[in-house]
Amino acid sequence: MKKIVKIVPALFLVFVALVGIMFGNIFITSNITKAEEVVEYEGENYDTKIIVKGEAEAEYEADNASVYLQVETLDIYRDVSLEKNKQLLENVVNALVEEGIEKEGISITYFSSYPTKDSFTCSTGERTCTTLCYEVKDLSKLIMSIQKVEQIGATVNSINFTLSDYQIKYNDLLTLAIENAKAKAKKILGKDEINVLKIKEECFCCSNSKYQSYGKFMTEDLLQSKINISAEVEIIAY
């Protein structure tokens, strides 16, 4: 009996300690819960924000072109082949200058000279090739310049159309893309006026040039000189 009496106070203390721990946890949990209930955007002047993308695209007529052509000569003697190629190249350059092409815009991009053989391993001579590129800043002279060099004996391989004011046109489309994104955000939020927190320019491949293969006697209507430009943004608004 005396042992039981001694144990009871100890059990009572254990019970009190357990109860204290339980209530302590409850109080702690309660405090955490209240902390989590704090409004996420407290101090901000908005309650709903959305992320919206805006795009803009337009097609423009190119105003510049780079023409790539090849001058090729073949002769049994290497020196003769080289001299023929040199003379043909000079004739091409002179013809281009006569057509109003600036000489500073004409450059050699590749040169090679090598012996050739037929299927029976017999030498057919020395083949000399020079690849040339010239810039056309007035596209009204494009076809005439090509016809001129073809008459001399050169072969036009390709044309690369470009826009000289590409950056200006792209920036204009970027502004339009932002306005399109804002209009979309107004529609979603059902507001006449919105506030923009952030604007992010989306990065993607957008070229300021267009490559065009060229074949002999190709007509002007088959040349595709229009260039597409696109711009895209992402905005956060409320």
C-alpha positions as CSV (number, residue, x, y, z in Angstrom):
1,M,0.0,0.0,0.0
2,K,2.8,2.4,0.9
3,K,4.4,1.6,-2.5
4,I,1.2,2.6,-4.3
5,V,1.0,5.8,-2.4
6,K,4.6,6.7,-3.4
7,I,3.9,5.8,-7.1
8,V,0.7,7.9,-7.4
9,P,2.5,11.3,-7.1
10,A,5.1,10.3,-9.6
11,L,2.4,9.1,-12.1
12,F,0.5,12.4,-11.5
13,L,3.6,14.4,-12.4
14,V,4.1,12.3,-15.5
15,F,0.5,12.9,-16.5
16,V,0.9,16.6,-16.0
17,A,4.0,16.7,-18.1
18,L,2.3,14.8,-20.9
19,V,-0.7,17.1,-20.8
20,G,1.7,20.1,-20.9
21,I,3.5,18.7,-23.9
22,M,0.2,18.0,-25.8
23,F,-1.1,21.5,-25.1
24,G,2.2,23.0,-26.0
25,N,2.2,21.3,-29.4
26,I,-1.3,22.5,-29.9
27,F,-0.3,26.0,-29.2
28,I,2.8,25.8,-31.4
29,T,0.7,24.2,-34.2
30,S,-1.9,27.0,-33.8
31,N,0.8,29.6,-34.1
32,I,2.2,28.1,-37.3
33,T,-1.2,27.9,-38.8
34,K,-1.8,31.5,-38.2
35,A,1.6,32.4,-39.8
36,E,0.6,30.5,-43.0
37,E,-2.6,32.3,-43.2
38,V,-0.8,35.7,-43.8
39,V,-1.8,37.0,-47.3
40,E,0.9,36.3,-49.8
41,Y,0.7,39.7,-51.4
42,E,0.3,41.8,-48.2
43,G,1.4,45.3,-48.9
44,E,0.8,45.0,-52.7
45,N,-1.9,46.8,-54.5
46,Y,-3.3,43.9,-56.4
47,D,-5.0,40.6,-55.5
48,T,-4.8,38.7,-58.9
49,K,-2.0,38.5,-61.3
50,I,-1.7,36.6,-64.6
51,I,1.0,35.7,-67.1
52,V,0.1,36.3,-70.7
53,K,2.0,35.9,-74.0
54,G,1.7,38.3,-76.9
55,E,2.9,37.8,-80.5
56,A,3.2,40.0,-83.7
57,E,4.3,39.0,-87.2
58,A,4.7,40.8,-90.5
59,E,6.1,40.2,-94.0
60,Y,8.5,42.7,-95.6
61,E,10.0,43.1,-99.0
62,A,13.8,42.7,-99.0
63,D,15.8,45.7,-100.1
64,N,19.3,44.1,-100.4
65,A,20.7,40.9,-102.0
66,S,23.9,39.0,-102.1
67,V,24.5,37.0,-105.3
68,Y,26.8,34.0,-105.3
69,L,28.3,33.0,-108.6
70,Q,31.0,30.7,-110.0
71,V,33.6,31.2,-112.7
72,E,35.0,28.0,-114.0
73,T,37.7,27.2,-116.7
74,L,39.2,24.0,-118.0
75,D,42.4,23.6,-120.0
76,I,45.0,20.9,-120.6
77,Y,47.6,23.2,-119.3
78,R,47.4,24.6,-115.7
79,D,48.8,28.0,-116.5
80,V,46.4,28.5,-119.4
81,S,43.5,27.4,-117.2
82,L,44.5,29.9,-114.5
83,E,44.9,32.7,-117.0
84,K,41.5,32.0,-118.6
85,N,39.9,32.1,-115.2
86,K,41.5,35.3,-114.3
87,Q,40.4,37.0,-117.5
88,L,36.8,35.7,-117.1
89,L,36.7,37.0,-113.6
90,E,37.9,40.4,-114.7
91,N,35.1,40.5,-117.4
92,V,32.5,39.6,-114.7
93,V,33.7,42.3,-112.3
94,N,33.8,45.0,-115.1
95,A,30.3,44.0,-116.3
96,L,28.9,44.3,-112.7
97,V,30.5,47.7,-112.3
98,E,28.9,48.8,-115.6
99,E,25.5,47.7,-114.2
100,G,25.9,50.0,-111.2
101,I,27.2,47.4,-108.7
102,E,29.8,49.0,-106.3
103,K,33.2,47.4,-106.7
104,E,33.7,47.5,-102.9
105,G,30.7,45.1,-102.7
106,I,32.4,42.4,-104.9
107,S,34.5,39.8,-103.2
108,I,36.1,36.4,-103.9
109,T,34.8,33.8,-101.4
110,Y,36.5,30.6,-102.7
111,F,39.2,29.6,-105.2
112,S,40.5,26.2,-106.3
113,S,42.6,24.7,-109.1
114,Y,43.1,21.0,-109.5
115,P,43.8,18.3,-112.3
116,T,40.8,16.3,-113.5
117,K,40.5,12.8,-114.9
118,D,37.9,10.9,-116.9
119,S,36.6,7.5,-116.0
120,F,39.6,5.9,-117.6
121,T,42.0,7.8,-115.3
122,C,43.2,9.9,-118.3
123,S,43.9,13.5,-117.5
124,T,41.4,15.9,-119.0
125,G,43.3,19.0,-117.9
126,E,43.3,21.6,-115.1
127,R,40.0,22.8,-113.7
128,T,40.1,26.3,-112.0
129,C,37.1,27.6,-110.1
130,T,36.5,31.0,-108.5
131,T,33.4,31.7,-106.4
132,L,32.4,35.3,-106.3
133,C,29.8,37.3,-104.2
134,Y,28.5,40.7,-105.0
135,E,26.1,43.0,-103.2
136,V,23.0,44.5,-104.8
137,K,21.6,47.5,-102.9
138,D,19.1,48.4,-105.6
139,L,17.0,45.2,-106.4
140,S,15.8,46.7,-109.7
141,K,19.3,45.9,-110.9
142,L,19.3,42.3,-109.7
143,I,18.0,40.4,-112.7
144,M,19.9,42.6,-115.2
145,S,23.2,42.0,-113.3
146,I,22.6,38.2,-113.2
147,Q,21.8,38.1,-117.0
148,K,24.9,40.1,-117.7
149,V,27.3,37.7,-115.8
150,E,25.6,34.6,-117.3
151,Q,26.2,36.0,-120.8
152,I,29.9,36.3,-120.0
153,G,30.1,32.7,-118.8
154,A,29.6,32.7,-115.1
155,T,27.1,30.5,-113.2
156,V,24.8,32.0,-110.6
157,N,24.2,29.5,-107.7
158,S,22.2,31.4,-105.1
159,I,20.8,34.7,-103.8
160,N,20.5,35.8,-100.2
161,F,17.9,38.5,-99.7
162,T,18.3,40.8,-96.6
163,L,16.6,43.8,-94.9
164,S,18.8,46.7,-94.2
165,D,16.5,48.1,-91.4
166,Y,15.7,44.7,-89.8
167,Q,16.3,45.9,-86.2
168,I,13.9,48.8,-86.6
169,K,11.2,46.6,-88.0
170,Y,11.7,44.0,-85.3
171,N,11.5,46.6,-82.6
172,D,8.2,47.9,-84.0
173,L,6.8,44.3,-83.9
174,L,8.1,43.9,-80.4
175,T,6.0,47.0,-79.3
176,L,3.0,45.6,-81.1
177,A,3.5,42.2,-79.4
178,I,3.4,44.0,-76.0
179,E,0.2,45.8,-76.9
180,N,-1.3,42.5,-78.0
181,A,-0.4,40.9,-74.7
182,K,-1.9,43.8,-72.8
183,A,-5.2,43.5,-74.8
184,K,-5.3,39.7,-74.0
185,A,-4.7,40.4,-70.3
186,K,-7.6,43.0,-70.2
187,K,-9.8,40.4,-71.8
188,I,-8.9,37.7,-69.3
189,L,-9.2,40.0,-66.3
190,G,-12.3,41.7,-67.5
191,K,-10.8,45.2,-67.0
192,D,-10.5,48.3,-69.1
193,E,-7.1,49.2,-67.6
194,I,-4.4,46.9,-66.2
195,N,-1.0,47.3,-64.5
196,V,2.0,45.5,-65.9
197,L,4.5,44.1,-63.4
198,K,7.0,42.6,-65.8
199,I,7.7,42.3,-69.5
200,K,10.0,39.5,-70.9
201,E,11.1,39.3,-74.5
202,E,10.9,35.7,-75.7
203,C,14.0,34.5,-77.6
204,F,13.6,32.4,-80.7
205,C,15.2,32.1,-84.1
206,C,14.2,34.9,-86.4
207,S,16.4,35.6,-89.5
208,N,16.8,38.9,-91.3
209,S,17.6,37.1,-94.5
210,K,16.2,34.6,-96.9
211,Y,18.1,32.2,-99.0
212,Q,17.0,31.5,-102.6
213,S,18.5,28.9,-104.9
214,Y,18.9,30.1,-108.5
215,G,18.9,28.3,-111.8
216,K,19.8,29.6,-115.2
217,F,17.0,31.4,-117.1
218,M,15.0,31.6,-113.8
219,T,12.4,34.4,-114.2
220,E,12.0,37.3,-111.8
221,D,8.5,36.2,-110.7
222,L,10.0,33.0,-109.2
223,L,12.4,34.9,-106.9
224,Q,11.0,35.0,-103.3
225,S,12.4,38.1,-101.7
226,K,9.8,38.6,-98.9
227,I,11.1,38.1,-95.4
228,N,9.0,37.2,-92.3
229,I,9.8,38.7,-89.0
230,S,8.2,37.6,-85.7
231,A,8.3,39.0,-82.1
232,E,7.0,37.5,-78.9
233,V,6.8,38.7,-75.3
234,E,5.5,37.5,-72.0
235,I,4.0,39.9,-69.4
236,I,2.9,39.6,-65.8
237,A,-0.2,41.9,-65.2
238,Y,-2.9,42.5,-62.7
